[in-house]
């Protein structure tokens, strides 16, 4: 008889955030498929659980997925865990779950902590409707395409970010979303847990000297009004000048800023040109 795959949520920082059911599952399965066996060892040691482990991560997921499924089909139960939080959420597991479905392997979930939902709950920003966006791509083109799709998103948006890319992501947010009030949740469930709510421009200043820890950024959705209150014509020109500084030709820079802010591209272009003739500098962000 075939065994089961258990998708098990684990703590995102505080080891006490583990459910009784997660512990019981980890104790009773035949083996654990872990994103990083060294990280999961620490968790297992803390709870005095001894269990065979195998690694399952991005670069071995195809071959390992087959092996794990074969073991389950031969009758073994497997717990899938990631380094922190829920597997599959910006973590490995999606392909394994699909493989199990295709092979008609029974799958159970043992829910646990998740950084996105925890940050949303703490943010003070509308939680009625939201969209999880995960990490933005490192590839510039994919990143811009992703952000373009979100310019008019009305739901609250949740992003994951690493400390060394936080500042550049905030700058991109400023260009695409305007100066919205956002919430930045850091080190959730850990000793230095904090949530800062501030305008994107303030966040850029605040983190200009670097950032440490793990971050979730909560961005409120766009307002429904046709006149976007997040922008003024000055802001539109500033965005265009920043595009130009990044290497875009002036007309393209004006067009892009127009698309983001709703201001007329010729108007933006004219003001840009005037400012540059006068030698006025834009405020760098
Ligand atoms: N699977 C995890 C979950 O369910 O939340 C997410 C894993 S993803 C690889 C790691 C990212 O999640 C971090 O870069 C950070 O953006 C966010 N994250 C994880 N733990 C966090 C914490 N304690 N505080 C803030 N953000 C956290």
PDB file of C-alpha atoms and ligand atoms in Angstrom:
ATOM      1  CA  UNK A   1       0.000   0.000   0.000  1.00  0.00           C
ATOM      2  CA  UNK A   2       1.275   3.473  -0.903  1.00  0.00           C
ATOM      3  CA  UNK A   3       2.367   5.888   1.840  1.00  0.00           C
ATOM      4  CA  UNK A   4       1.543   9.599   2.061  1.00  0.00           C
ATOM      5  CA  UNK A   5       3.284  12.910   1.525  1.00  0.00           C
ATOM      6  CA  UNK A   6       2.844  15.364   4.422  1.00  0.00           C
ATOM      7  CA  UNK A   7       3.542  19.047   3.710  1.00  0.00           C
ATOM      8  CA  UNK A   8       4.708  20.335   7.099  1.00  0.00           C
ATOM      9  CA  UNK A   9       5.024  23.992   8.144  1.00  0.00           C
ATOM     10  CA  UNK A  10       7.967  24.827  10.453  1.00  0.00           C
ATOM     11  CA  UNK A  11       8.879  27.983  12.483  1.00  0.00           C
ATOM     12  CA  UNK A  12      10.022  31.190  10.758  1.00  0.00           C
ATOM     13  CA  UNK A  13      12.317  32.164  13.627  1.00  0.00           C
ATOM     14  CA  UNK A  14      10.786  31.187  16.939  1.00  0.00           C
ATOM     15  CA  UNK A  15      11.136  27.467  17.595  1.00  0.00           C
ATOM     16  CA  UNK A  16       8.067  27.523  19.824  1.00  0.00           C
ATOM     17  CA  UNK A  17       5.940  28.158  16.724  1.00  0.00           C
ATOM     18  CA  UNK A  18       5.593  24.517  15.845  1.00  0.00           C
ATOM     19  CA  UNK A  19       2.276  22.709  16.077  1.00  0.00           C
ATOM     20  CA  UNK A  20       1.685  19.517  18.017  1.00  0.00           C
ATOM     21  CA  UNK A  21       0.614  17.930  14.760  1.00  0.00           C
ATOM     22  CA  UNK A  22       3.838  18.984  13.014  1.00  0.00           C
ATOM     23  CA  UNK A  23       5.896  17.385  15.797  1.00  0.00           C
ATOM     24  CA  UNK A  24       3.806  14.220  15.715  1.00  0.00           C
ATOM     25  CA  UNK A  25       4.127  14.000  11.937  1.00  0.00           C
ATOM     26  CA  UNK A  26       7.902  14.502  12.005  1.00  0.00           C
ATOM     27  CA  UNK A  27       8.165  11.815  14.686  1.00  0.00           C
ATOM     28  CA  UNK A  28       6.036   9.240  12.868  1.00  0.00           C
ATOM     29  CA  UNK A  29       6.920   9.535   9.172  1.00  0.00           C
ATOM     30  CA  UNK A  30       9.520   7.178   7.702  1.00  0.00           C
ATOM     31  CA  UNK A  31      11.689   9.965   6.308  1.00  0.00           C
ATOM     32  CA  UNK A  32      11.878  13.729   5.890  1.00  0.00           C
ATOM     33  CA  UNK A  33      12.555  15.512   2.599  1.00  0.00           C
ATOM     34  CA  UNK A  34      14.241  18.771   3.658  1.00  0.00           C
ATOM     35  CA  UNK A  35      15.331  21.831   1.667  1.00  0.00           C
ATOM     36  CA  UNK A  36      18.575  21.889   3.658  1.00  0.00           C
ATOM     37  CA  UNK A  37      19.199  18.916   5.946  1.00  0.00           C
ATOM     38  CA  UNK A  38      21.608  20.956   8.131  1.00  0.00           C
ATOM     39  CA  UNK A  39      18.911  23.540   8.900  1.00  0.00           C
ATOM     40  CA  UNK A  40      16.281  20.877   9.598  1.00  0.00           C
ATOM     41  CA  UNK A  41      18.750  18.948  11.799  1.00  0.00           C
ATOM     42  CA  UNK A  42      18.746  21.900  14.199  1.00  0.00           C
ATOM     43  CA  UNK A  43      14.964  21.778  14.421  1.00  0.00           C
ATOM     44  CA  UNK A  44      14.920  18.011  14.910  1.00  0.00           C
ATOM     45  CA  UNK A  45      17.684  18.151  17.529  1.00  0.00           C
ATOM     46  CA  UNK A  46      15.803  20.823  19.456  1.00  0.00           C
ATOM     47  CA  UNK A  47      12.777  18.524  19.683  1.00  0.00           C
ATOM     48  CA  UNK A  48      14.853  15.384  20.098  1.00  0.00           C
ATOM     49  CA  UNK A  49      13.546  13.807  16.904  1.00  0.00           C
ATOM     50  CA  UNK A  50      15.750  11.321  15.074  1.00  0.00           C
ATOM     51  CA  UNK A  51      14.663  10.601  11.543  1.00  0.00           C
ATOM     52  CA  UNK A  52      16.333   9.779   8.214  1.00  0.00           C
ATOM     53  CA  UNK A  53      16.502  12.834   5.983  1.00  0.00           C
ATOM     54  CA  UNK A  54      17.037  13.418   2.311  1.00  0.00           C
ATOM     55  CA  UNK A  55      17.622  16.768   0.629  1.00  0.00           C
ATOM     56  CA  UNK A  56      15.041  18.169  -1.773  1.00  0.00           C
ATOM     57  CA  UNK A  57      15.850  21.563  -3.270  1.00  0.00           C
ATOM     58  CA  UNK A  58      15.716  23.593  -6.481  1.00  0.00           C
ATOM     59  CA  UNK A  59      18.660  21.923  -8.222  1.00  0.00           C
ATOM     60  CA  UNK A  60      17.908  18.267  -7.457  1.00  0.00           C
ATOM     61  CA  UNK A  61      14.117  18.423  -7.499  1.00  0.00           C
ATOM     62  CA  UNK A  62      13.613  16.365 -10.673  1.00  0.00           C
ATOM     63  CA  UNK A  63      15.743  13.317  -9.846  1.00  0.00           C
ATOM     64  CA  UNK A  64      14.984  13.565  -6.110  1.00  0.00           C
ATOM     65  CA  UNK A  65      11.264  13.961  -6.764  1.00  0.00           C
ATOM     66  CA  UNK A  66      11.221  10.615  -8.590  1.00  0.00           C
ATOM     67  CA  UNK A  67      13.133   8.880  -5.806  1.00  0.00           C
ATOM     68  CA  UNK A  68      10.876  10.327  -3.090  1.00  0.00           C
ATOM     69  CA  UNK A  69       7.735   9.285  -5.003  1.00  0.00           C
ATOM     70  CA  UNK A  70       9.076   5.750  -5.494  1.00  0.00           C
ATOM     71  CA  UNK A  71       9.720   5.446  -1.763  1.00  0.00           C
ATOM     72  CA  UNK A  72       6.224   6.699  -0.964  1.00  0.00           C
ATOM     73  CA  UNK A  73       4.702   4.295  -3.500  1.00  0.00           C
ATOM     74  CA  UNK A  74       6.574   1.460  -1.813  1.00  0.00           C
ATOM     75  CA  UNK A  75       4.716   2.276   1.419  1.00  0.00           C
ATOM     76  CA  UNK A  76       6.851   4.892   3.221  1.00  0.00           C
ATOM     77  CA  UNK A  77       5.408   8.150   4.604  1.00  0.00           C
ATOM     78  CA  UNK A  78       7.360  11.324   3.859  1.00  0.00           C
ATOM     79  CA  UNK A  79       7.290  14.779   5.496  1.00  0.00           C
ATOM     80  CA  UNK A  80       8.289  17.648   3.229  1.00  0.00           C
ATOM     81  CA  UNK A  81       9.793  20.649   5.062  1.00  0.00           C
ATOM     82  CA  UNK A  82      11.636  23.784   3.981  1.00  0.00           C
ATOM     83  CA  UNK A  83      14.152  25.848   5.954  1.00  0.00           C
ATOM     84  CA  UNK A  84      11.383  27.990   7.409  1.00  0.00           C
ATOM     85  CA  UNK A  85       7.633  28.433   7.162  1.00  0.00           C
ATOM     86  CA  UNK A  86       5.422  26.686   4.669  1.00  0.00           C
ATOM     87  CA  UNK A  87       7.071  24.601   1.922  1.00  0.00           C
ATOM     88  CA  UNK A  88       6.087  25.736  -1.614  1.00  0.00           C
ATOM     89  CA  UNK A  89       5.747  29.396  -0.543  1.00  0.00           C
ATOM     90  CA  UNK A  90       8.882  30.845  -2.202  1.00  0.00           C
ATOM     91  CA  UNK A  91      10.381  27.469  -1.287  1.00  0.00           C
ATOM     92  CA  UNK A  92      10.740  24.055  -2.954  1.00  0.00           C
ATOM     93  CA  UNK A  93       7.844  21.610  -3.107  1.00  0.00           C
ATOM     94  CA  UNK A  94       5.546  22.589  -5.975  1.00  0.00           C
ATOM     95  CA  UNK A  95       6.906  19.970  -8.392  1.00  0.00           C
ATOM     96  CA  UNK A  96       6.847  17.229  -5.765  1.00  0.00           C
ATOM     97  CA  UNK A  97       3.190  17.934  -4.998  1.00  0.00           C
ATOM     98  CA  UNK A  98       2.391  17.843  -8.742  1.00  0.00           C
ATOM     99  CA  UNK A  99       4.291  14.569  -9.137  1.00  0.00           C
ATOM    100  CA  UNK A 100       2.339  13.084  -6.227  1.00  0.00           C
ATOM    101  CA  UNK A 101      -0.947  14.170  -7.795  1.00  0.00           C
ATOM    102  CA  UNK A 102       0.007  12.593 -11.106  1.00  0.00           C
ATOM    103  CA  UNK A 103       0.891   9.351  -9.337  1.00  0.00           C
ATOM    104  CA  UNK A 104      -2.283   9.511  -7.219  1.00  0.00           C
ATOM    105  CA  UNK A 105      -0.228   9.628  -4.026  1.00  0.00           C
ATOM    106  CA  UNK A 106      -2.242  10.858  -1.027  1.00  0.00           C
ATOM    107  CA  UNK A 107      -1.098  14.323   0.190  1.00  0.00           C
ATOM    108  CA  UNK A 108      -1.865  15.919   3.540  1.00  0.00           C
ATOM    109  CA  UNK A 109      -1.014  19.393   4.813  1.00  0.00           C
ATOM    110  CA  UNK A 110       0.165  20.173   8.336  1.00  0.00           C
ATOM    111  CA  UNK A 111      -0.127  23.986   8.317  1.00  0.00           C
ATOM    112  CA  UNK A 112       2.352  26.189  10.124  1.00  0.00           C
ATOM    113  CA  UNK A 113       3.787  29.726  10.230  1.00  0.00           C
ATOM    114  CA  UNK A 114       4.214  31.824   7.111  1.00  0.00           C
ATOM    115  CA  UNK A 115       6.088  35.140   6.889  1.00  0.00           C
ATOM    116  CA  UNK A 116       3.742  36.735   4.320  1.00  0.00           C
ATOM    117  CA  UNK A 117       0.540  36.218   6.286  1.00  0.00           C
ATOM    118  CA  UNK A 118       2.212  37.091   9.596  1.00  0.00           C
ATOM    119  CA  UNK A 119       3.497  40.389   8.121  1.00  0.00           C
ATOM    120  CA  UNK A 120       0.124  41.220   6.574  1.00  0.00           C
ATOM    121  CA  UNK A 121      -1.607  40.694   9.919  1.00  0.00           C
ATOM    122  CA  UNK A 122       0.859  43.031  11.651  1.00  0.00           C
ATOM    123  CA  UNK A 123       0.966  45.688   8.935  1.00  0.00           C
ATOM    124  CA  UNK A 124      -2.176  47.681   9.632  1.00  0.00           C
ATOM    125  CA  UNK A 125      -2.764  47.693   5.857  1.00  0.00           C
ATOM    126  CA  UNK A 126      -6.001  46.368   4.381  1.00  0.00           C
ATOM    127  CA  UNK A 127      -6.066  42.560   4.660  1.00  0.00           C
ATOM    128  CA  UNK A 128      -9.449  42.008   3.000  1.00  0.00           C
ATOM    129  CA  UNK A 129      -8.005  41.262  -0.419  1.00  0.00           C
ATOM    130  CA  UNK A 130      -4.321  40.712  -1.064  1.00  0.00           C
ATOM    131  CA  UNK A 131      -1.872  39.218  -3.525  1.00  0.00           C
ATOM    132  CA  UNK A 132       1.357  37.401  -2.671  1.00  0.00           C
ATOM    133  CA  UNK A 133       4.148  38.453  -5.057  1.00  0.00           C
ATOM    134  CA  UNK A 134       7.122  36.710  -3.412  1.00  0.00           C
ATOM    135  CA  UNK A 135      10.588  37.852  -4.526  1.00  0.00           C
ATOM    136  CA  UNK A 136      11.024  40.159  -7.511  1.00  0.00           C
ATOM    137  CA  UNK A 137      13.271  38.691 -10.180  1.00  0.00           C
ATOM    138  CA  UNK A 138      16.986  39.582 -10.236  1.00  0.00           C
ATOM    139  CA  UNK A 139      16.669  39.884 -14.000  1.00  0.00           C
ATOM    140  CA  UNK A 140      15.944  43.553 -14.771  1.00  0.00           C
ATOM    141  CA  UNK A 141      13.519  42.882 -17.630  1.00  0.00           C
ATOM    142  CA  UNK A 142      11.471  40.329 -15.672  1.00  0.00           C
ATOM    143  CA  UNK A 143      11.483  42.606 -12.666  1.00  0.00           C
ATOM    144  CA  UNK A 144      10.169  45.572 -14.651  1.00  0.00           C
ATOM    145  CA  UNK A 145       7.518  43.407 -16.333  1.00  0.00           C
ATOM    146  CA  UNK A 146       6.399  42.115 -12.944  1.00  0.00           C
ATOM    147  CA  UNK A 147       6.144  45.632 -11.502  1.00  0.00           C
ATOM    148  CA  UNK A 148       4.327  46.932 -14.597  1.00  0.00           C
ATOM    149  CA  UNK A 149       1.652  44.294 -14.088  1.00  0.00           C
ATOM    150  CA  UNK A 150       1.179  45.574 -10.536  1.00  0.00           C
ATOM    151  CA  UNK A 151       1.012  49.317 -11.218  1.00  0.00           C
ATOM    152  CA  UNK A 152      -2.781  49.337 -11.108  1.00  0.00           C
ATOM    153  CA  UNK A 153      -3.223  46.430  -8.716  1.00  0.00           C
ATOM    154  CA  UNK A 154      -5.951  47.346  -6.239  1.00  0.00           C
ATOM    155  CA  UNK A 155      -5.288  44.600  -3.736  1.00  0.00           C
ATOM    156  CA  UNK A 156      -2.693  44.813  -0.984  1.00  0.00           C
ATOM    157  CA  UNK A 157       0.606  43.358  -2.265  1.00  0.00           C
ATOM    158  CA  UNK A 158       3.036  41.228  -0.259  1.00  0.00           C
ATOM    159  CA  UNK A 159       6.707  40.957  -1.240  1.00  0.00           C
ATOM    160  CA  UNK A 160       9.645  39.016   0.189  1.00  0.00           C
ATOM    161  CA  UNK A 161      13.072  40.641   0.053  1.00  0.00           C
ATOM    162  CA  UNK A 162      16.601  39.939   1.174  1.00  0.00           C
ATOM    163  CA  UNK A 163      18.462  42.675   3.103  1.00  0.00           C
ATOM    164  CA  UNK A 164      21.004  43.409   0.365  1.00  0.00           C
ATOM    165  CA  UNK A 165      18.313  43.998  -2.283  1.00  0.00           C
ATOM    166  CA  UNK A 166      15.870  45.887  -0.053  1.00  0.00           C
ATOM    167  CA  UNK A 167      17.028  49.374  -1.049  1.00  0.00           C
ATOM    168  CA  UNK A 168      16.910  48.798  -4.807  1.00  0.00           C
ATOM    169  CA  UNK A 169      13.484  47.196  -4.456  1.00  0.00           C
ATOM    170  CA  UNK A 170      12.209  50.203  -2.506  1.00  0.00           C
ATOM    171  CA  UNK A 171      13.516  52.482  -5.271  1.00  0.00           C
ATOM    172  CA  UNK A 172      11.682  50.414  -7.876  1.00  0.00           C
ATOM    173  CA  UNK A 173       8.521  50.596  -5.766  1.00  0.00           C
ATOM    174  CA  UNK A 174       8.851  54.387  -5.645  1.00  0.00           C
ATOM    175  CA  UNK A 175       9.062  54.533  -9.426  1.00  0.00           C
ATOM    176  CA  UNK A 176       6.154  52.198 -10.081  1.00  0.00           C
ATOM    177  CA  UNK A 177       3.811  52.803  -7.150  1.00  0.00           C
ATOM    178  CA  UNK A 178       4.569  56.406  -6.149  1.00  0.00           C
ATOM    179  CA  UNK A 179       5.123  57.457  -2.566  1.00  0.00           C
ATOM    180  CA  UNK A 180       2.634  55.088  -0.888  1.00  0.00           C
ATOM    181  CA  UNK A 181       2.628  54.357   2.841  1.00  0.00           C
ATOM    182  CA  UNK A 182       4.025  50.855   3.190  1.00  0.00           C
ATOM    183  CA  UNK A 183       4.780  48.480   6.047  1.00  0.00           C
ATOM    184  CA  UNK A 184       8.141  46.758   6.363  1.00  0.00           C
ATOM    185  CA  UNK A 185       8.137  43.740   8.681  1.00  0.00           C
ATOM    186  CA  UNK A 186      11.521  42.535   9.865  1.00  0.00           C
ATOM    187  CA  UNK A 187      12.687  39.470  11.813  1.00  0.00           C
ATOM    188  CA  UNK A 188       9.155  38.249  12.512  1.00  0.00           C
ATOM    189  CA  UNK A 189       8.738  36.074  15.614  1.00  0.00           C
ATOM    190  CA  UNK A 190      12.408  36.676  16.554  1.00  0.00           C
ATOM    191  CA  UNK A 191      13.837  38.815  19.374  1.00  0.00           C
ATOM    192  CA  UNK A 192      14.243  41.870  17.142  1.00  0.00           C
ATOM    193  CA  UNK A 193      10.848  41.635  15.441  1.00  0.00           C
ATOM    194  CA  UNK A 194       9.679  45.049  14.214  1.00  0.00           C
ATOM    195  CA  UNK A 195       7.226  46.599  11.786  1.00  0.00           C
ATOM    196  CA  UNK A 196       7.877  50.039  10.349  1.00  0.00           C
ATOM    197  CA  UNK A 197       5.150  51.931   8.537  1.00  0.00           C
ATOM    198  CA  UNK A 198       6.363  54.830   6.434  1.00  0.00           C
ATOM    199  CA  UNK A 199       6.242  56.420   3.000  1.00  0.00           C
ATOM    200  CA  UNK A 200       8.391  54.646   0.402  1.00  0.00           C
ATOM    201  CA  UNK A 201      10.632  57.744   0.131  1.00  0.00           C
ATOM    202  CA  UNK A 202      11.207  57.656   3.911  1.00  0.00           C
ATOM    203  CA  UNK A 203      12.021  53.946   3.746  1.00  0.00           C
ATOM    204  CA  UNK A 204      14.594  54.684   1.023  1.00  0.00           C
ATOM    205  CA  UNK A 205      16.273  57.206   3.350  1.00  0.00           C
ATOM    206  CA  UNK A 206      16.013  54.913   6.346  1.00  0.00           C
ATOM    207  CA  UNK A 207      17.649  51.925   4.639  1.00  0.00           C
ATOM    208  CA  UNK A 208      20.143  53.923   2.548  1.00  0.00           C
ATOM    209  CA  UNK A 209      23.038  52.677   4.711  1.00  0.00           C
ATOM    210  CA  UNK A 210      22.071  49.028   4.522  1.00  0.00           C
ATOM    211  CA  UNK A 211      19.704  46.591   6.174  1.00  0.00           C
ATOM    212  CA  UNK A 212      19.997  43.439   8.248  1.00  0.00           C
ATOM    213  CA  UNK A 213      17.587  40.575   8.819  1.00  0.00           C
ATOM    214  CA  UNK A 214      14.683  39.066   6.925  1.00  0.00           C
ATOM    215  CA  UNK A 215      12.048  41.333   5.421  1.00  0.00           C
ATOM    216  CA  UNK A 216       8.486  41.275   4.171  1.00  0.00           C
ATOM    217  CA  UNK A 217       7.165  44.417   2.476  1.00  0.00           C
ATOM    218  CA  UNK A 218       3.444  45.167   2.437  1.00  0.00           C
ATOM    219  CA  UNK A 219       2.320  47.672  -0.194  1.00  0.00           C
ATOM    220  CA  UNK A 220      -1.252  48.979  -0.261  1.00  0.00           C
ATOM    221  CA  UNK A 221      -3.067  48.628  -3.580  1.00  0.00           C
ATOM    222  CA  UNK A 222      -3.689  51.534  -5.956  1.00  0.00           C
ATOM    223  CA  UNK A 223      -6.688  53.720  -5.225  1.00  0.00           C
ATOM    224  CA  UNK A 224      -9.668  53.509  -7.595  1.00  0.00           C
ATOM    225  CA  UNK A 225      -9.681  57.235  -8.381  1.00  0.00           C
ATOM    226  CA  UNK A 226      -8.612  58.132 -11.948  1.00  0.00           C
ATOM    227  CA  UNK A 227      -6.482  60.973 -10.579  1.00  0.00           C
ATOM    228  CA  UNK A 228      -3.852  59.038  -8.727  1.00  0.00           C
ATOM    229  CA  UNK A 229      -3.277  60.895  -5.437  1.00  0.00           C
ATOM    230  CA  UNK A 230       0.106  59.234  -5.065  1.00  0.00           C
ATOM    231  CA  UNK A 231       1.624  61.490  -7.707  1.00  0.00           C
ATOM    232  CA  UNK A 232       2.085  65.171  -8.457  1.00  0.00           C
ATOM    233  CA  UNK A 233       3.520  66.522 -11.718  1.00  0.00           C
ATOM    234  CA  UNK A 234       6.793  67.170  -9.841  1.00  0.00           C
ATOM    235  CA  UNK A 235       6.911  63.512  -8.837  1.00  0.00           C
ATOM    236  CA  UNK A 236       6.189  62.474 -12.431  1.00  0.00           C
ATOM    237  CA  UNK A 237       9.107  64.596 -13.675  1.00  0.00           C
ATOM    238  CA  UNK A 238      11.338  63.214 -10.954  1.00  0.00           C
ATOM    239  CA  UNK A 239      10.495  59.651 -12.000  1.00  0.00           C
ATOM    240  CA  UNK A 240      11.238  60.515 -15.651  1.00  0.00           C
ATOM    241  CA  UNK A 241      14.574  62.094 -14.726  1.00  0.00           C
ATOM    242  CA  UNK A 242      15.501  58.984 -12.776  1.00  0.00           C
ATOM    243  CA  UNK A 243      14.736  56.838 -15.816  1.00  0.00           C
ATOM    244  CA  UNK A 244      16.884  59.154 -17.914  1.00  0.00           C
ATOM    245  CA  UNK A 245      19.675  58.920 -15.358  1.00  0.00           C
ATOM    246  CA  UNK A 246      19.410  55.125 -15.659  1.00  0.00           C
ATOM    247  CA  UNK A 247      20.108  55.431 -19.412  1.00  0.00           C
ATOM    248  CA  UNK A 248      16.682  55.844 -21.066  1.00  0.00           C
ATOM    249  CA  UNK A 249      16.318  58.419 -23.866  1.00  0.00           C
ATOM    250  CA  UNK A 250      14.352  61.475 -22.675  1.00  0.00           C
ATOM    251  CA  UNK A 251      11.139  60.762 -24.684  1.00  0.00           C
ATOM    252  CA  UNK A 252      11.087  57.141 -23.453  1.00  0.00           C
ATOM    253  CA  UNK A 253      11.756  58.298 -19.881  1.00  0.00           C
ATOM    254  CA  UNK A 254       8.831  60.752 -20.146  1.00  0.00           C
ATOM    255  CA  UNK A 255       6.592  58.069 -21.637  1.00  0.00           C
ATOM    256  CA  UNK A 256       7.391  55.610 -18.864  1.00  0.00           C
ATOM    257  CA  UNK A 257       6.785  58.206 -16.165  1.00  0.00           C
ATOM    258  CA  UNK A 258       3.523  59.136 -17.874  1.00  0.00           C
ATOM    259  CA  UNK A 259       2.401  55.519 -17.815  1.00  0.00           C
ATOM    260  CA  UNK A 260       3.106  55.234 -14.115  1.00  0.00           C
ATOM    261  CA  UNK A 261       1.659  58.567 -12.998  1.00  0.00           C
ATOM    262  CA  UNK A 262      -1.085  59.297 -15.521  1.00  0.00           C
ATOM    263  CA  UNK A 263       0.368  62.740 -16.379  1.00  0.00           C
ATOM    264  CA  UNK A 264       0.686  63.688 -20.016  1.00  0.00           C
ATOM    265  CA  UNK A 265       4.023  62.578 -21.486  1.00  0.00           C
ATOM    266  CA  UNK A 266       4.552  65.829 -23.455  1.00  0.00           C
ATOM    267  CA  UNK A 267       3.974  67.838 -20.290  1.00  0.00           C
ATOM    268  CA  UNK A 268       6.523  65.743 -18.422  1.00  0.00           C
ATOM    269  CA  UNK A 269       8.975  65.996 -21.334  1.00  0.00           C
ATOM    270  CA  UNK A 270       8.609  69.804 -21.480  1.00  0.00           C
ATOM    271  CA  UNK A 271       9.246  70.268 -17.762  1.00  0.00           C
ATOM    272  CA  UNK A 272      12.209  67.875 -17.857  1.00  0.00           C
ATOM    273  CA  UNK A 273      13.791  69.832 -20.691  1.00  0.00           C
ATOM    274  CA  UNK A 274      13.152  73.182 -18.980  1.00  0.00           C
ATOM    275  CA  UNK A 275      14.649  71.990 -15.702  1.00  0.00           C
ATOM    276  CA  UNK A 276      17.722  70.662 -17.457  1.00  0.00           C
ATOM    277  CA  UNK A 277      18.228  73.897 -19.407  1.00  0.00           C
ATOM    278  CA  UNK A 278      18.094  75.813 -16.137  1.00  0.00           C
ATOM    279  CA  UNK A 279      20.484  73.292 -14.661  1.00  0.00           C
ATOM    280  CA  UNK A 280      17.985  72.255 -11.981  1.00  0.00           C
ATOM    281  CA  UNK A 281      18.765  68.852 -10.612  1.00  0.00           C
ATOM    282  CA  UNK A 282      16.172  66.233  -9.753  1.00  0.00           C
ATOM    283  CA  UNK A 283      16.118  64.903  -6.222  1.00  0.00           C
ATOM    284  CA  UNK A 284      18.062  61.667  -6.415  1.00  0.00           C
ATOM    285  CA  UNK A 285      16.415  58.652  -4.861  1.00  0.00           C
TER     286      UNK A 285
HETATM  287  N1  LIG B   1       8.443  29.486   3.106  1.00  0.00           N
HETATM  288  C1  LIG B   1       8.617  30.706   3.849  1.00  0.00           C
HETATM  289  C2  LIG B   1       7.272  31.193   4.378  1.00  0.00           C
HETATM  290  O1  LIG B   1       6.352  30.387   4.453  1.00  0.00           O
HETATM  291  O2  LIG B   1       7.167  32.357   4.741  1.00  0.00           O
HETATM  292  C3  LIG B   1       9.326  31.741   3.010  1.00  0.00           C
HETATM  293  C4  LIG B   1      10.690  31.304   2.555  1.00  0.00           C
HETATM  294  S1  LIG B   1      11.509  32.473   1.575  1.00  0.00           S
HETATM  295  C5  LIG B   1      12.823  31.527   0.906  1.00  0.00           C
HETATM  296  C6  LIG B   1      12.407  33.422   2.700  1.00  0.00           C
HETATM  297  C7  LIG B   1      11.883  34.859   2.772  1.00  0.00           C
HETATM  298  O3  LIG B   1      10.715  34.906   3.586  1.00  0.00           O
HETATM  299  C8  LIG B   1      12.837  35.831   3.441  1.00  0.00           C
HETATM  300  O4  LIG B   1      13.788  36.342   2.508  1.00  0.00           O
HETATM  301  C9  LIG B   1      11.907  36.911   3.938  1.00  0.00           C
HETATM  302  O5  LIG B   1      11.521  37.762   2.884  1.00  0.00           O
HETATM  303  C10 LIG B   1      10.712  36.075   4.368  1.00  0.00           C
HETATM  304  N2  LIG B   1      10.853  35.670   5.770  1.00  0.00           N
HETATM  305  C11 LIG B   1      11.067  34.425   6.234  1.00  0.00           C
HETATM  306  N3  LIG B   1      11.138  34.431   7.576  1.00  0.00           N
HETATM  307  C12 LIG B   1      10.967  35.724   7.959  1.00  0.00           C
HETATM  308  C13 LIG B   1      10.942  36.391   9.227  1.00  0.00           C
HETATM  309  N4  LIG B   1      11.117  35.735  10.367  1.00  0.00           N
HETATM  310  N5  LIG B   1      10.722  37.725   9.232  1.00  0.00           N
HETATM  311  C14 LIG B   1      10.546  38.412   8.084  1.00  0.00           C
HETATM  312  N6  LIG B   1      10.573  37.812   6.877  1.00  0.00           N
HETATM  313  C15 LIG B   1      10.777  36.508   6.810  1.00  0.00           C
END
